[in-house]
Structures are given as structure tokens and as C-alpha cells.
mmCIF file of C-alpha atoms in Angstrom:
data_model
loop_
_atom_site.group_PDB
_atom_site.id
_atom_site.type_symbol
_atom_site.label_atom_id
_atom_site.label_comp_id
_atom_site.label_asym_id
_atom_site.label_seq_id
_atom_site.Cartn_x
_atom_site.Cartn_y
_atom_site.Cartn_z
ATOM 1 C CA UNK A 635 0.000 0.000 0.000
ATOM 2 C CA UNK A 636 2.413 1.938 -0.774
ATOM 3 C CA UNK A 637 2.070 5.952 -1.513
ATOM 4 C CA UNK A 638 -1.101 5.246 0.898
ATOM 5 C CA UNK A 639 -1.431 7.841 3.719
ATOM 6 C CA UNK A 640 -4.213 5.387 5.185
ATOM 7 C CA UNK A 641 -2.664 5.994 8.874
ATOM 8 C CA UNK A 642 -2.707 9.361 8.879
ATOM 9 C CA UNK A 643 -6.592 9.300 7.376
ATOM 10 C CA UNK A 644 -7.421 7.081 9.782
ATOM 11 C CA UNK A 645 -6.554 9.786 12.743
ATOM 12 C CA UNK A 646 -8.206 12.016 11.211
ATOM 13 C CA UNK A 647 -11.182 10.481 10.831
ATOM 14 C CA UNK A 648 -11.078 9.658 14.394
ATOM 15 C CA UNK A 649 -10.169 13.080 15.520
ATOM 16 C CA UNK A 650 -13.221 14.491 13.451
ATOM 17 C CA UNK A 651 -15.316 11.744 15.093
ATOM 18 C CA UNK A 652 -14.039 12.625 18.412
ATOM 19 C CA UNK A 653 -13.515 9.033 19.110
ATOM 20 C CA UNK A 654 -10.662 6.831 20.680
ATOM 21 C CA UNK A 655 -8.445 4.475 19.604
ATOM 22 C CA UNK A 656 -9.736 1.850 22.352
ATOM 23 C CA UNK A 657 -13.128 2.296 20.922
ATOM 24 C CA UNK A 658 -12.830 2.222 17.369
ATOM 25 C CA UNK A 659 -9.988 -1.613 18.243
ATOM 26 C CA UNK A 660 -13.143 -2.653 19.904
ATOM 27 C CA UNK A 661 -15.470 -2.316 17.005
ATOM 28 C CA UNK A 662 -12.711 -3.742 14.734
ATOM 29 C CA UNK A 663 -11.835 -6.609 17.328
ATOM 30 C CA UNK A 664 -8.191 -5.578 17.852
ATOM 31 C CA UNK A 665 -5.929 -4.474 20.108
ATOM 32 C CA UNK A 666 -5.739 -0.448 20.610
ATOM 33 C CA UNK A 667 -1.919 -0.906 20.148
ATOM 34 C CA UNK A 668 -2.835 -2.219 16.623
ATOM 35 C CA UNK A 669 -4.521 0.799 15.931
ATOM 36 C CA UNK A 670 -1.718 2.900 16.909
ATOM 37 C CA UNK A 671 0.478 1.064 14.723
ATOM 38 C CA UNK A 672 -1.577 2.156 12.011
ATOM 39 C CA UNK A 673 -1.737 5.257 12.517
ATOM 40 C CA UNK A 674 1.988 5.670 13.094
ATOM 41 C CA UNK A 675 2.128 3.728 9.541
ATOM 42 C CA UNK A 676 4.545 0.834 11.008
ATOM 43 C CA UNK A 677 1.997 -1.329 9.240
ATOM 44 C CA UNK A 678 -1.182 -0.939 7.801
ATOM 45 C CA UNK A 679 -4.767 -2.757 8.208
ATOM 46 C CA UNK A 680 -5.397 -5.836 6.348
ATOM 47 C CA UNK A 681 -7.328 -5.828 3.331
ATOM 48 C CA UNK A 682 -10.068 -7.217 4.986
ATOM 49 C CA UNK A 683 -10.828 -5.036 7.641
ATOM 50 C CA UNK A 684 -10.821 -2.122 5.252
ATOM 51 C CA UNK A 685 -14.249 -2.038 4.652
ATOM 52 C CA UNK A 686 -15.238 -2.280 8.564
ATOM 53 C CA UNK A 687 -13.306 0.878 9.385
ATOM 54 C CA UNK A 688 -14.803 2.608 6.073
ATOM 55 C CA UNK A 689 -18.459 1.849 7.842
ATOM 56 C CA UNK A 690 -17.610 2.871 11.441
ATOM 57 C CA UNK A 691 -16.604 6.081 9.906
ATOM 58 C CA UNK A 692 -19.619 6.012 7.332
ATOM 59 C CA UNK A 693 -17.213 7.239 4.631
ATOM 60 C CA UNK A 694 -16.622 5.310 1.541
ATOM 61 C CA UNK A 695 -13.960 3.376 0.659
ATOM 62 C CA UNK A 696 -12.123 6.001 -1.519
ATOM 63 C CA UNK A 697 -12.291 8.848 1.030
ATOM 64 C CA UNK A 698 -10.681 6.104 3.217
ATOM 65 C CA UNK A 699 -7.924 5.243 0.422
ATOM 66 C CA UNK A 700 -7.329 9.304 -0.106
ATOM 67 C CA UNK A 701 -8.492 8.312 -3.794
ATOM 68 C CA UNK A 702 -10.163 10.943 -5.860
ATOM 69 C CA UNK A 703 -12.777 8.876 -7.516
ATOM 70 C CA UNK A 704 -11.960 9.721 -11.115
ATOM 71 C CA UNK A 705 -8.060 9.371 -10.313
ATOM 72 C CA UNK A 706 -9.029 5.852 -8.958
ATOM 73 C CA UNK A 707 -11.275 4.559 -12.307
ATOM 74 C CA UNK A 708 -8.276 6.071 -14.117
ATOM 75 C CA UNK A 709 -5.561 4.062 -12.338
ATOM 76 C CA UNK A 710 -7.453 1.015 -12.338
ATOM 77 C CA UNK A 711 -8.009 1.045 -15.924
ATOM 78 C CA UNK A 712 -4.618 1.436 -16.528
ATOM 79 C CA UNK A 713 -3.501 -1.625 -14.444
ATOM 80 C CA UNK A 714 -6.279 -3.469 -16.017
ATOM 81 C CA UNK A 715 -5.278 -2.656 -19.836
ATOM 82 C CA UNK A 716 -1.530 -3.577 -19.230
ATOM 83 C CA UNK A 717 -2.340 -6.871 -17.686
ATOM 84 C CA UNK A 718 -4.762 -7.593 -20.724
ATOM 85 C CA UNK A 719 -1.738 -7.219 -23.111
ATOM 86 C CA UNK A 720 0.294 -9.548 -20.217
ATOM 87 C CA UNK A 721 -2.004 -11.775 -20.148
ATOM 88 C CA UNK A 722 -2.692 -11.671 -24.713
ATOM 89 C CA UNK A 723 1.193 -12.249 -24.926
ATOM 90 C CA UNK A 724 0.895 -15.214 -22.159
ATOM 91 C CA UNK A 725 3.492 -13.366 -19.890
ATOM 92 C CA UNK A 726 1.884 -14.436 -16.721
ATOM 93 C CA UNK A 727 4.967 -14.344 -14.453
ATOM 94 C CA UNK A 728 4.963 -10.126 -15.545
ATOM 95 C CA UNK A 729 1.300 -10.019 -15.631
ATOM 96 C CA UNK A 730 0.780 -11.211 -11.463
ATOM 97 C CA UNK A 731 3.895 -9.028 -10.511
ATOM 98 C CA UNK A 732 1.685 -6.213 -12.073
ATOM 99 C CA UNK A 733 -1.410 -7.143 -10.552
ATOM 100 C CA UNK A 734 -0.127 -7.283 -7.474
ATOM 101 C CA UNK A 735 1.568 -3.996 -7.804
ATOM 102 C CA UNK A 736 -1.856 -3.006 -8.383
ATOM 103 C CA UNK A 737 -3.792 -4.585 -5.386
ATOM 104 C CA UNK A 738 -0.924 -3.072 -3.013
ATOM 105 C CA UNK A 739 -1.616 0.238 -4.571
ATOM 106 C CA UNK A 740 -5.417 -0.013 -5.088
ATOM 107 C CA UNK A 741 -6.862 -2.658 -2.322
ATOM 108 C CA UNK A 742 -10.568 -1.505 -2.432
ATOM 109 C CA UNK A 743 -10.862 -2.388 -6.156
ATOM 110 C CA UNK A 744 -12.840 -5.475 -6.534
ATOM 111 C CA UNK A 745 -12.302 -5.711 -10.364
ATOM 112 C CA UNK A 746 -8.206 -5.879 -9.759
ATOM 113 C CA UNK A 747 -8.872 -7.976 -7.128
ATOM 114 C CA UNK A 748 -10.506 -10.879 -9.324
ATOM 115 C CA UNK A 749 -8.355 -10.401 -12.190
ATOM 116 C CA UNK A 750 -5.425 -11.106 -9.865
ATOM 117 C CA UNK A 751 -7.549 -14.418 -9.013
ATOM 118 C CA UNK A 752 -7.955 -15.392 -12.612
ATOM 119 C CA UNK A 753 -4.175 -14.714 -12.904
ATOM 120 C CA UNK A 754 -3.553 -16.955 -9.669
ATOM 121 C CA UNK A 755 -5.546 -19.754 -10.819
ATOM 122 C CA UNK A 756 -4.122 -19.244 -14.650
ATOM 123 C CA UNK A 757 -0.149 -18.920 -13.781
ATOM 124 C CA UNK A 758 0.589 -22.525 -13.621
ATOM 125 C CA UNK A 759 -2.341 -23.584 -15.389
ATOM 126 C CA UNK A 760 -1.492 -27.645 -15.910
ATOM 127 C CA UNK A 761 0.220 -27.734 -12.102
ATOM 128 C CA UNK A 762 -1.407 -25.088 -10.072
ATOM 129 C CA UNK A 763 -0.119 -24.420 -6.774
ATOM 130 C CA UNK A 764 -2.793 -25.190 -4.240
ATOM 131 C CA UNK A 765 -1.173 -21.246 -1.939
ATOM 132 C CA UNK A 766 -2.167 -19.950 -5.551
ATOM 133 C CA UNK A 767 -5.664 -21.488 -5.658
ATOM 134 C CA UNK A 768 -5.986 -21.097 -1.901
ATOM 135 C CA UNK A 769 -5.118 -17.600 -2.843
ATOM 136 C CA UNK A 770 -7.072 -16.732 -5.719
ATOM 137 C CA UNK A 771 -10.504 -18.481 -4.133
ATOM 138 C CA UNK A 772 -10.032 -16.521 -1.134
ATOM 139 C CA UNK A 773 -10.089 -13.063 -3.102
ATOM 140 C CA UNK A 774 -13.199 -14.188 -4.777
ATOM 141 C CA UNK A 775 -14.557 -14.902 -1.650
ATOM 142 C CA UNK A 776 -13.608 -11.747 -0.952
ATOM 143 C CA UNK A 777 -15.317 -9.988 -3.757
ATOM 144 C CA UNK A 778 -18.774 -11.690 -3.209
ATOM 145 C CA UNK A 779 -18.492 -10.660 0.345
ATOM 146 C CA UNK A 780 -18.283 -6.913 -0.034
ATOM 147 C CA UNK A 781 -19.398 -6.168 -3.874
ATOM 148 C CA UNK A 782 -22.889 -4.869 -5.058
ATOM 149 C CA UNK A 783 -21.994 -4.998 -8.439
ATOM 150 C CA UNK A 784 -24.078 -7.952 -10.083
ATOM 151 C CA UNK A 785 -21.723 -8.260 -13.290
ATOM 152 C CA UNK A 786 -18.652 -8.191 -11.160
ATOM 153 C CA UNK A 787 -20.440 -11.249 -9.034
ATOM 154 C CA UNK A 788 -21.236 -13.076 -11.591
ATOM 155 C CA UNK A 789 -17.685 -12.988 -13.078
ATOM 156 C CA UNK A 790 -16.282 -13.580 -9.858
ATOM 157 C CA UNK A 791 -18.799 -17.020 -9.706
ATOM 158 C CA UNK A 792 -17.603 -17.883 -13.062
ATOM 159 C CA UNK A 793 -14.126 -17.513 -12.114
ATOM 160 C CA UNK A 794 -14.633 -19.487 -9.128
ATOM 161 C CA UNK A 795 -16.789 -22.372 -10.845
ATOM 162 C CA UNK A 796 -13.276 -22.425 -13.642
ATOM 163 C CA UNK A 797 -10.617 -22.611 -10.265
ATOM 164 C CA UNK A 798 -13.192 -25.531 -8.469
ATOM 165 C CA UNK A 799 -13.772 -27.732 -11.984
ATOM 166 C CA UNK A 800 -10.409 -27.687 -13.684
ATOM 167 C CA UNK A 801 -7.881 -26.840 -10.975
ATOM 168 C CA UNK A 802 -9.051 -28.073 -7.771
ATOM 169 C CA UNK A 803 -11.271 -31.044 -9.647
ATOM 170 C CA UNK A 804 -14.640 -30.753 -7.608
ATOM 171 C CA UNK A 805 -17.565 -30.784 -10.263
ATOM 172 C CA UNK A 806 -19.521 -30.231 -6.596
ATOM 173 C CA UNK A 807 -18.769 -27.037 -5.910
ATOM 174 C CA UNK A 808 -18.270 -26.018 -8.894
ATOM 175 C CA UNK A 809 -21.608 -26.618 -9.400
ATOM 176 C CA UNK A 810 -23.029 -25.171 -6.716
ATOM 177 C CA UNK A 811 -22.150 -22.241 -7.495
ATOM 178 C CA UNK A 812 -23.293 -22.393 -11.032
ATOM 179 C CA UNK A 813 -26.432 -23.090 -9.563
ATOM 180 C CA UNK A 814 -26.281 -19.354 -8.059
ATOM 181 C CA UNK A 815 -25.602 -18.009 -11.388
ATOM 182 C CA UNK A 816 -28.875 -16.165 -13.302
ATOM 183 C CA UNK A 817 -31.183 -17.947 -15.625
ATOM 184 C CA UNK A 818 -29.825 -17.190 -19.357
ATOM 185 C CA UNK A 819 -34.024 -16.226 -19.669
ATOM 186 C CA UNK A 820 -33.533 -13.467 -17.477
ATOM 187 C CA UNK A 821 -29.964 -11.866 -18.187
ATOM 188 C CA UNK A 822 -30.083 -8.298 -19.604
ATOM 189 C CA UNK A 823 -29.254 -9.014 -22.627
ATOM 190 C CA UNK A 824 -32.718 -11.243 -23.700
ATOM 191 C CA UNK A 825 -34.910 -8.918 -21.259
ATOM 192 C CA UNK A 826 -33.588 -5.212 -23.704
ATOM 193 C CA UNK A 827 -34.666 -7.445 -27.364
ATOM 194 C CA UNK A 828 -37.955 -9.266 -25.966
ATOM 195 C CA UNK A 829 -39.475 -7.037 -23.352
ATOM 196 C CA UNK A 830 -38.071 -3.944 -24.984
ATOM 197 C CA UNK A 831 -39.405 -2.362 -28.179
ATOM 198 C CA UNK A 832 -38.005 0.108 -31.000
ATOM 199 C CA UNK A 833 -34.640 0.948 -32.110
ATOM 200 C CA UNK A 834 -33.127 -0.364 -28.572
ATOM 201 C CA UNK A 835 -34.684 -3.600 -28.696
ATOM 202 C CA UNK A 836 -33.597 -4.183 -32.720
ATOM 203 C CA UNK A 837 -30.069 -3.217 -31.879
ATOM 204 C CA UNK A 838 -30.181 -5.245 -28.776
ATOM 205 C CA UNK A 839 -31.666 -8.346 -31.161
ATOM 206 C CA UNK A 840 -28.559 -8.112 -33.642
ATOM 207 C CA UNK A 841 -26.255 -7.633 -30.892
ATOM 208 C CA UNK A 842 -27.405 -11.355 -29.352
ATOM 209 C CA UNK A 843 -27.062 -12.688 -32.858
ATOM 210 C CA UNK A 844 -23.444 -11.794 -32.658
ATOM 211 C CA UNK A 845 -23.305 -12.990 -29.136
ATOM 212 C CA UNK A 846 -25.196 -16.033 -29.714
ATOM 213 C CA UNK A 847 -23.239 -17.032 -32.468
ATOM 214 C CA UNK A 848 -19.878 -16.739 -30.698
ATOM 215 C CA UNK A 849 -21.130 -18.773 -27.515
ATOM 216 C CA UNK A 850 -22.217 -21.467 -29.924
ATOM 217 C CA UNK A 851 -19.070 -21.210 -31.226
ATOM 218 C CA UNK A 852 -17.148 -22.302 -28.016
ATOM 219 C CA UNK A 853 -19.516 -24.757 -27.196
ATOM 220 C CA UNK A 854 -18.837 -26.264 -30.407
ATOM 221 C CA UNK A 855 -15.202 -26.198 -29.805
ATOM 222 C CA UNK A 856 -15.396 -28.103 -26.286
ATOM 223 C CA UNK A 857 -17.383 -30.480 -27.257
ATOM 224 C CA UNK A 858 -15.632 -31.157 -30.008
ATOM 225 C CA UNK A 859 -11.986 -30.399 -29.319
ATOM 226 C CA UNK A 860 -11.452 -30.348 -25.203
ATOM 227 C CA UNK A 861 -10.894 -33.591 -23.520
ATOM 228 C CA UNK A 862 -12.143 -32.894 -20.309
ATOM 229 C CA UNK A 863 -15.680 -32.400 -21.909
ATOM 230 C CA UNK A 864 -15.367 -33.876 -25.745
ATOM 231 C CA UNK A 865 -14.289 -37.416 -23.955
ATOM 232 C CA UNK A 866 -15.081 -40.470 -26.488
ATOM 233 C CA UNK A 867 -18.627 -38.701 -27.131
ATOM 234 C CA UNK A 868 -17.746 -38.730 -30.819
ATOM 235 C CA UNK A 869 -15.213 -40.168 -33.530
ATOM 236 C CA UNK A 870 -12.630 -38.441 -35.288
ATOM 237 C CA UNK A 871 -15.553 -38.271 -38.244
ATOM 238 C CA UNK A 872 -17.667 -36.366 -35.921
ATOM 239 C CA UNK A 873 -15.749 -33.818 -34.623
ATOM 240 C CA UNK A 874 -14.842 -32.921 -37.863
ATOM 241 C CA UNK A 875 -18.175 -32.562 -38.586
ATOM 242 C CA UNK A 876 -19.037 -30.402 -35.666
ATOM 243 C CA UNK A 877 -16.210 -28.159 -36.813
ATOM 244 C CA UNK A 878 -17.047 -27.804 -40.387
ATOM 245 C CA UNK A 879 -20.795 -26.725 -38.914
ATOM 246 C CA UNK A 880 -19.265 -23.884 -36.531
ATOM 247 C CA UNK A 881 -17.654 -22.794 -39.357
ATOM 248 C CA UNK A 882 -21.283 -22.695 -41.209
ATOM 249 C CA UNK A 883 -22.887 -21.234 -38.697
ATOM 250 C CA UNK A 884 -20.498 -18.176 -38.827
ATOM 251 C CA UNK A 885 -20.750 -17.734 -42.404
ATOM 252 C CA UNK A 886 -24.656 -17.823 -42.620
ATOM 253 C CA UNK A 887 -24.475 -15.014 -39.737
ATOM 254 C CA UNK A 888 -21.543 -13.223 -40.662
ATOM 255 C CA UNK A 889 -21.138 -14.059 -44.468
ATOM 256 C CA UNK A 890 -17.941 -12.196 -45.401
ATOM 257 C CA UNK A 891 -17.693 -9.149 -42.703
ATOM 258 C CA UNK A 892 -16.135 -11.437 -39.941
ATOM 259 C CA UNK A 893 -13.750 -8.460 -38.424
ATOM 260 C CA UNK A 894 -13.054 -9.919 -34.924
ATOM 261 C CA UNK A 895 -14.601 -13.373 -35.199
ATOM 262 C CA UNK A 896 -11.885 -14.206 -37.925
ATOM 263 C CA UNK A 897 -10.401 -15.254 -34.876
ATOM 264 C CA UNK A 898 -12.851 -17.627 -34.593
ATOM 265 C CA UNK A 899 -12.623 -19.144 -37.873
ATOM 266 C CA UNK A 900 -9.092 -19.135 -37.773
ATOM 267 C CA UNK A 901 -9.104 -21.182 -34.308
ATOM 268 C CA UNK A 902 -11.710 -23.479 -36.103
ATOM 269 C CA UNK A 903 -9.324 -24.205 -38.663
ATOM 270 C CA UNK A 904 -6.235 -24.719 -36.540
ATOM 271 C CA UNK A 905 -8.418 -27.482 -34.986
ATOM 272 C CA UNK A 906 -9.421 -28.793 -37.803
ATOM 273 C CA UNK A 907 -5.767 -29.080 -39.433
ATOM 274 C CA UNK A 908 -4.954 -31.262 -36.431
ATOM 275 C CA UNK A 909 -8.043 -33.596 -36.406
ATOM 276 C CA UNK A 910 -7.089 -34.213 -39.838
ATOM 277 C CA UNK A 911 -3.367 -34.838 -38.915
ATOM 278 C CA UNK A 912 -4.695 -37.592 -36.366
ATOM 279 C CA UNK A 913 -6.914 -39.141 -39.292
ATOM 280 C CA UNK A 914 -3.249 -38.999 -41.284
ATOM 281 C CA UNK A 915 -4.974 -36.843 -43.757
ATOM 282 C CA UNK A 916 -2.073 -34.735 -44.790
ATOM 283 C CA UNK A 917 -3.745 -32.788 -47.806
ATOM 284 C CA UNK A 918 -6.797 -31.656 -46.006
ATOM 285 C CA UNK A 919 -4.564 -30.364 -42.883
ATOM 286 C CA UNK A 920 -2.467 -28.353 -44.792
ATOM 287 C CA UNK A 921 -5.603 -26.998 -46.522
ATOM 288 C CA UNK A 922 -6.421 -26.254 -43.188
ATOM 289 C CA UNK A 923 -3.202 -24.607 -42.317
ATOM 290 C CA UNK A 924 -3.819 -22.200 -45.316
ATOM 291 C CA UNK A 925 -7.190 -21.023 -44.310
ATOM 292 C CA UNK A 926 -6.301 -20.300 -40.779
ATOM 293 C CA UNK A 927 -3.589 -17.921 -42.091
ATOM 294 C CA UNK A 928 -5.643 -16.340 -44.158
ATOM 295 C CA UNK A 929 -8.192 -15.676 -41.538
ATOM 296 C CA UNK A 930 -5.842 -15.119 -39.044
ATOM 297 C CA UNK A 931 -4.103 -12.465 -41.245
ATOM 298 C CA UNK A 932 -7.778 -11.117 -41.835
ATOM 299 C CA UNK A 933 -8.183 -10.395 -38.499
ATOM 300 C CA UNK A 934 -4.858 -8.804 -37.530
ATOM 301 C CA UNK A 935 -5.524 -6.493 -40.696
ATOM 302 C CA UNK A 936 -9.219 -5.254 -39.870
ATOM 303 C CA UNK A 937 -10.143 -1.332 -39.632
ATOM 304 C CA UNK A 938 -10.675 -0.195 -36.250
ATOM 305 C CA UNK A 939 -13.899 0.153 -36.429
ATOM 306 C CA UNK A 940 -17.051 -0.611 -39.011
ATOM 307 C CA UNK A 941 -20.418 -2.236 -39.029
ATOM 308 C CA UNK A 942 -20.722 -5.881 -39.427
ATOM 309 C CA UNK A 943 -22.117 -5.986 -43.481
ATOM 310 C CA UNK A 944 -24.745 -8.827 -42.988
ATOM 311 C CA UNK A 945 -27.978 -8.184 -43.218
ATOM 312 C CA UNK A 946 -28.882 -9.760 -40.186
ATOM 313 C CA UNK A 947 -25.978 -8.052 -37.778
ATOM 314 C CA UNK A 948 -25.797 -4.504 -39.815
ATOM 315 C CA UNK A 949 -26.507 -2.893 -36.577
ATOM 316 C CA UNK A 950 -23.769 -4.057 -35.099
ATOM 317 C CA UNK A 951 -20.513 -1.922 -34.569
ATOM 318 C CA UNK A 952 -17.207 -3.485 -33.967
ATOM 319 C CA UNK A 953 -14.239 -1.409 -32.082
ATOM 320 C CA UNK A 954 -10.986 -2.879 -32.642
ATOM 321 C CA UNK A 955 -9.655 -2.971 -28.977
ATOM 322 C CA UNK A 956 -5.801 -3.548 -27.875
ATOM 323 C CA UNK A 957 -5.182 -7.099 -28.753
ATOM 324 C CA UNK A 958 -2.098 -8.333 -29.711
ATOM 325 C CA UNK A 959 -1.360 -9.815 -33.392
ATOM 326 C CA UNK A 960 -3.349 -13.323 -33.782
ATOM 327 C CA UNK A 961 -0.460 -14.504 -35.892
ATOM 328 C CA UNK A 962 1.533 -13.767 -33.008
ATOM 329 C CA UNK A 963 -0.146 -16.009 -30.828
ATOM 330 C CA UNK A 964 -1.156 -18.837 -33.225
ATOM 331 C CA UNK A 965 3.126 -19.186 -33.961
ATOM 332 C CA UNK A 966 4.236 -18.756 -30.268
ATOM 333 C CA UNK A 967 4.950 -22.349 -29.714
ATOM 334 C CA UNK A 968 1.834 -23.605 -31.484
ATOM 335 C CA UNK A 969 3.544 -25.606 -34.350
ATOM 336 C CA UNK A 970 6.246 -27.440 -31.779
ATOM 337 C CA UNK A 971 3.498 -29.985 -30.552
ATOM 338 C CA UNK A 972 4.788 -33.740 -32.604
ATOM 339 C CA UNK A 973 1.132 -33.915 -34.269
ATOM 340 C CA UNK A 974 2.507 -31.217 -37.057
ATOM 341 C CA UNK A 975 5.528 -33.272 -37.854
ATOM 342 C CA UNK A 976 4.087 -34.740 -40.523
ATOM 343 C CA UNK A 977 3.421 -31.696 -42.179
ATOM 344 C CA UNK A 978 6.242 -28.548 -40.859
ATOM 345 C CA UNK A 979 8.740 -29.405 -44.065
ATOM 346 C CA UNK A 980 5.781 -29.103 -46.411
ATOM 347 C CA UNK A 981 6.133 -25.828 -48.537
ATOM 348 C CA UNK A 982 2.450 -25.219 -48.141
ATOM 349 C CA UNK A 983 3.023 -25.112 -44.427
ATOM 350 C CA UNK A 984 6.057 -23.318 -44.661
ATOM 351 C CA UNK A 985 4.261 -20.595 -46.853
ATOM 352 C CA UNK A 986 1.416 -20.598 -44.799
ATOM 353 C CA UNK A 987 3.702 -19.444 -41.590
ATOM 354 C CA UNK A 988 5.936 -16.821 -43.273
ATOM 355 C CA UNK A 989 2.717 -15.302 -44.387
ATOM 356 C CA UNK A 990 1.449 -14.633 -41.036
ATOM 357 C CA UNK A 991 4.780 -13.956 -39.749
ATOM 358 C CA UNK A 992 4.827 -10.929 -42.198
ATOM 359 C CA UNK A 993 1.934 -9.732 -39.763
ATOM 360 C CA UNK A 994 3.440 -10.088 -36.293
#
């Protein structure tokens, strides 16, 4: 908490509230010596008894902080943002360093608190370290404890759901807390296009289209594609076939305006390239490996901003944001995995990577 004057705030506060130090330990269930402490900045108040000093005051937690509110949003925003780009580039080691640089500076923040618990439970993703999951779950914890904000809850239950089902391995509590989660019926998004009428509700209705398609997209790819959930549900056969129809799907919706989900079809492709490879289908793969360059290429080349051109989604604005090059990721590392060895001296494939390195 460095840069923090929170001692000194905290006399003040309890000079302007004429109160003592033995009263306002009592109320916090410490000692009046660790009070003093505080205020004599030897050490400062854990993060979780923040909020109990902010009420006995009745002052928010910025006044508490010394934050000017729009200094704060700023700040945060910032920290956010550059651990985005961390995370985009898969430098996690930088990316928690930063985040906790972040929580130390900015402790009230609930949003920088659970993206350093996605970090946590991300870092060592195939080995997780249970301090780092005993960390992260705690800061959730955290976060539904003290925060109002319904969005921020429910991505704090999703992250938690993620940490219990593929870290820890308990489909029970992950669960359980899914349970907790709103109906999709009654989410914001279906409420502003069915309940709602005019111009907001048609925007609202091409908007879902887009966001529709691109959740049916991912459910596509686990069932198809992620072990934990594709299991032995289908053959080789079939989960090409599931592929090919994602890839359908987003051409019927999108037709040939893609702009960020080229990602999407480029992904499709990449996974498609290697279900071939495991059929020992060498032609089709590296047909594969030629579309997702081209799409991939598409996508690190779009405008920064334009309306999606189909007719049913021409509503529908996309604002290129700060993500890093999608060539860039789909090369770092991607093509060392022994299931492209059958194809990494062809020239097709070899063509097919210098043209997205060109992009990077």
C-alpha cells in the first residue's frame, strides 16, 4: 500500500469523530496498540478489515484510500489494460507481478482484485499451486463478500466455478455455485430485445445474434476439441463434422464481414488441421493450415472500427480494442506440438507461416 497515507486518514477520521483508539480496536476486534500502529504507519490494516473501518466512519472506501474517484477509475483502468496485453502475450509471471503492484496500490478495487484471481488460478495452469488457488478463491470470496456490483459477481462465480472444476477437480462445488448463477431467460441481454421495443430492442436483437453465435461457437469447440468435456462422445468423423458446422454457422451469420470473429474461424481451422493430422490426412490439414492464415491475417488487418455488413448483424458496430497480433499467438509455440511433424517441411506449411509472420 504503498504511496497510501491510510494511517494518517485514519486519525483524522477519528479526531473528526471525536472518538478513541480503544473504541474504534473494539469495534474492529483488535488491540488499541494495533490501531496505533496504524496510525503511526509501522503497518497498515489488512485488506479485509478495510471495509469495517470505512463503515464505522460512514465514509466510503475512496475517502478512506485518499483516492479521488476519477483518479481511482483512471488508475485502475490502466492496471487493467496492461495486464490484458500480459495476459494476450501469455506473460503471466509479468502479468501477477503487475497485478499485485496493483492490489498493493489499489486494495478496495474489486475488479483488480478478481483479475489477480484469474491470474492466480491461470499462472501454472497444468500444475497449479494449491497457496495460488488457496489464494485466488479466497479473493473471490472476498469480492462476493463486499461487492454490489451484479456483473462483477457473476464474473467472480464464473471464475470461481473455472478454479473448483479444472484446478481443484470438484464438479460439486463447482456446481453449486453455477447453480447461483442467473437464468440465461432473465440476463439483460434477452430482457432489452424481448421485453423492450423500438430501435433499442432491434439493436439489442442483432447484438445477441453476434453474441449467440460466438457462444455457440465455443460450445462447439469443447465439445468437439477439449478432452475434459469432448471425452469419447464422438469419432474423429464427428468432430470434424461439428467443426465444419461452426464454421457454417459463422458464415450464414456473418457471411464475409467477420472483423473480430476471424479469430474464430481461424481457431476453427487450426483445430481442424490437427483432427485431420490424427486421421493422417495430410492434404486436407495443410488446406487447413492455409485457411487459418488467411483468416488469421484477416483479423490482424481489420479497420478499427465498421459495421458488421450482414444483413442480419448490420446494426452491429465493432471497435478494434488492444489485442495483440493473432499470428503472433497462433506461432508462439503452437507448431512445436509432434502432431505437425508430418506436415512442418511441407512448402504449403512453410508458406502458410511466413505469411502470417509478415503480420506479427
Amino acid at each position: 500500500m504503498t504511496g497510501i497515507k491510510i494511517g494518517k486518514k485514519i486519525r483524522l477520521l477519528r479526531k473528526k469523530n471525536d472518538t478513541t483508539q480503544e473504541k474504534l480496536a473494539e469495534y474492529l476486534k483488535v488491540t488499541p496498540q494495533a490501531v496505533s500502529r496504524w496510525e503511526s504507519e509501522i503497518c497498515y490494516p489488512d485488506i479485509e478489515t478495510l471495509p469495517l473501518i470505512a463503515d464505522f466512519f460512514g465514509v466510503g472506501m475512496d475517502e478512506l484510500l485518499c483516492y479521488d474517484s476519477v483518479q481511482k477509475e483512471a488508475k485502475i483502468k490502466d492496471y487493467l489494460e496492461r495486464a490484458e496485453r500480459l495476459e494476450d502475450s501469455e506473460s503471466f509471471g509479468e502479468c501477477l507481478e503487475l497485478l499485485r503492484e496493483a492490489y498493493a496500490e489499489i486494495p478496495s478495487s474489486f475488479e483488480i482484485q478478481l483479475e489477480l484471481a484469474k491470474v492466480l488460478s491461470a499462472i501454472n495452469v497444468d500444475k497449479p499451486k494449491k497457496a495460488d488457488l488457496a489464494e485466488a478463491i479466497s479473493l473471490c470470496n472476498h469480492v462476493l463478500d463486499y461487492c454490489t456490483d451484479d456483473e462483477l459477481r457473476d464474473e467472480t462465480k464464473k471464475t470461481l466455478c473455472d478454479i473448483y472444476s479444472h484446478q481443484l477437480r470438484n464438479d460439486k462445488a463447482a456446481l453449486d455455485i453455477a447453480e447461483k448463477l442467473h437464468s440465461m431467460d432473465y440476463s439483460k441481454e434477452i430482457v432489452k430485445a424481448t421485453v423492450l421495443t423500438g430501435e433499442i430492442a432491434f439493436k439489442q436483437a442483432q447484438t445477441n445474434i453476434v453474441e449467440f453465435a460466438d457462444n455457440i461457437w465455443w460450445h462447439i469447440y469443447n465439445i468437439s476439441c477439449v478432452p475434459d468435456i469432448a471425452e469419447n462422445n464422438y469419432t474423429l468423423d464427428q468432430k470434424i463434422q461439428v467443426m465444419k458446422k461452426g464454421i457454417d454457422l459463422f458464415e450464414v451469420i456473418f457471411g464475409d464481414g467477420l472483423l473480430y470473429y476471424n479469430d474464430r474461424i481461424a481457431n476453427s481451422y487450426r483445430q481442424l488441421a490437427m483432427l485431420y493430422l490424427m486421421q493422417g490426412d495430410r492434404v486436407k490439414a495443410l488446406d487447413c493450415v492455409e485457411k487459418m492464415a488467411q483468416y488469421a491475417i484477416a483479423f490482424d488487418t481489420r479497420p478499427d472500427s465498421a459495421n458488421y455488413t450482414s444483413i442480419l448483424i448490420n446494426k452491429v458496430e465493432h471497435v478494434r480494442s488492444g489485442d495483440i497480433s493473432l499470428c503472433s499467438k497462433l506461432l508462439r509455440g503452437r507448431f512445436s506440438s509432434r502432431i505437425w511433424a508430418p506436415i512442418k517441411n511441407e512448402p504449403r506449411f512453410i508458406a502458410a507461416v511466413q505469411s502470417m509472420e509478415k503480420h506479427i
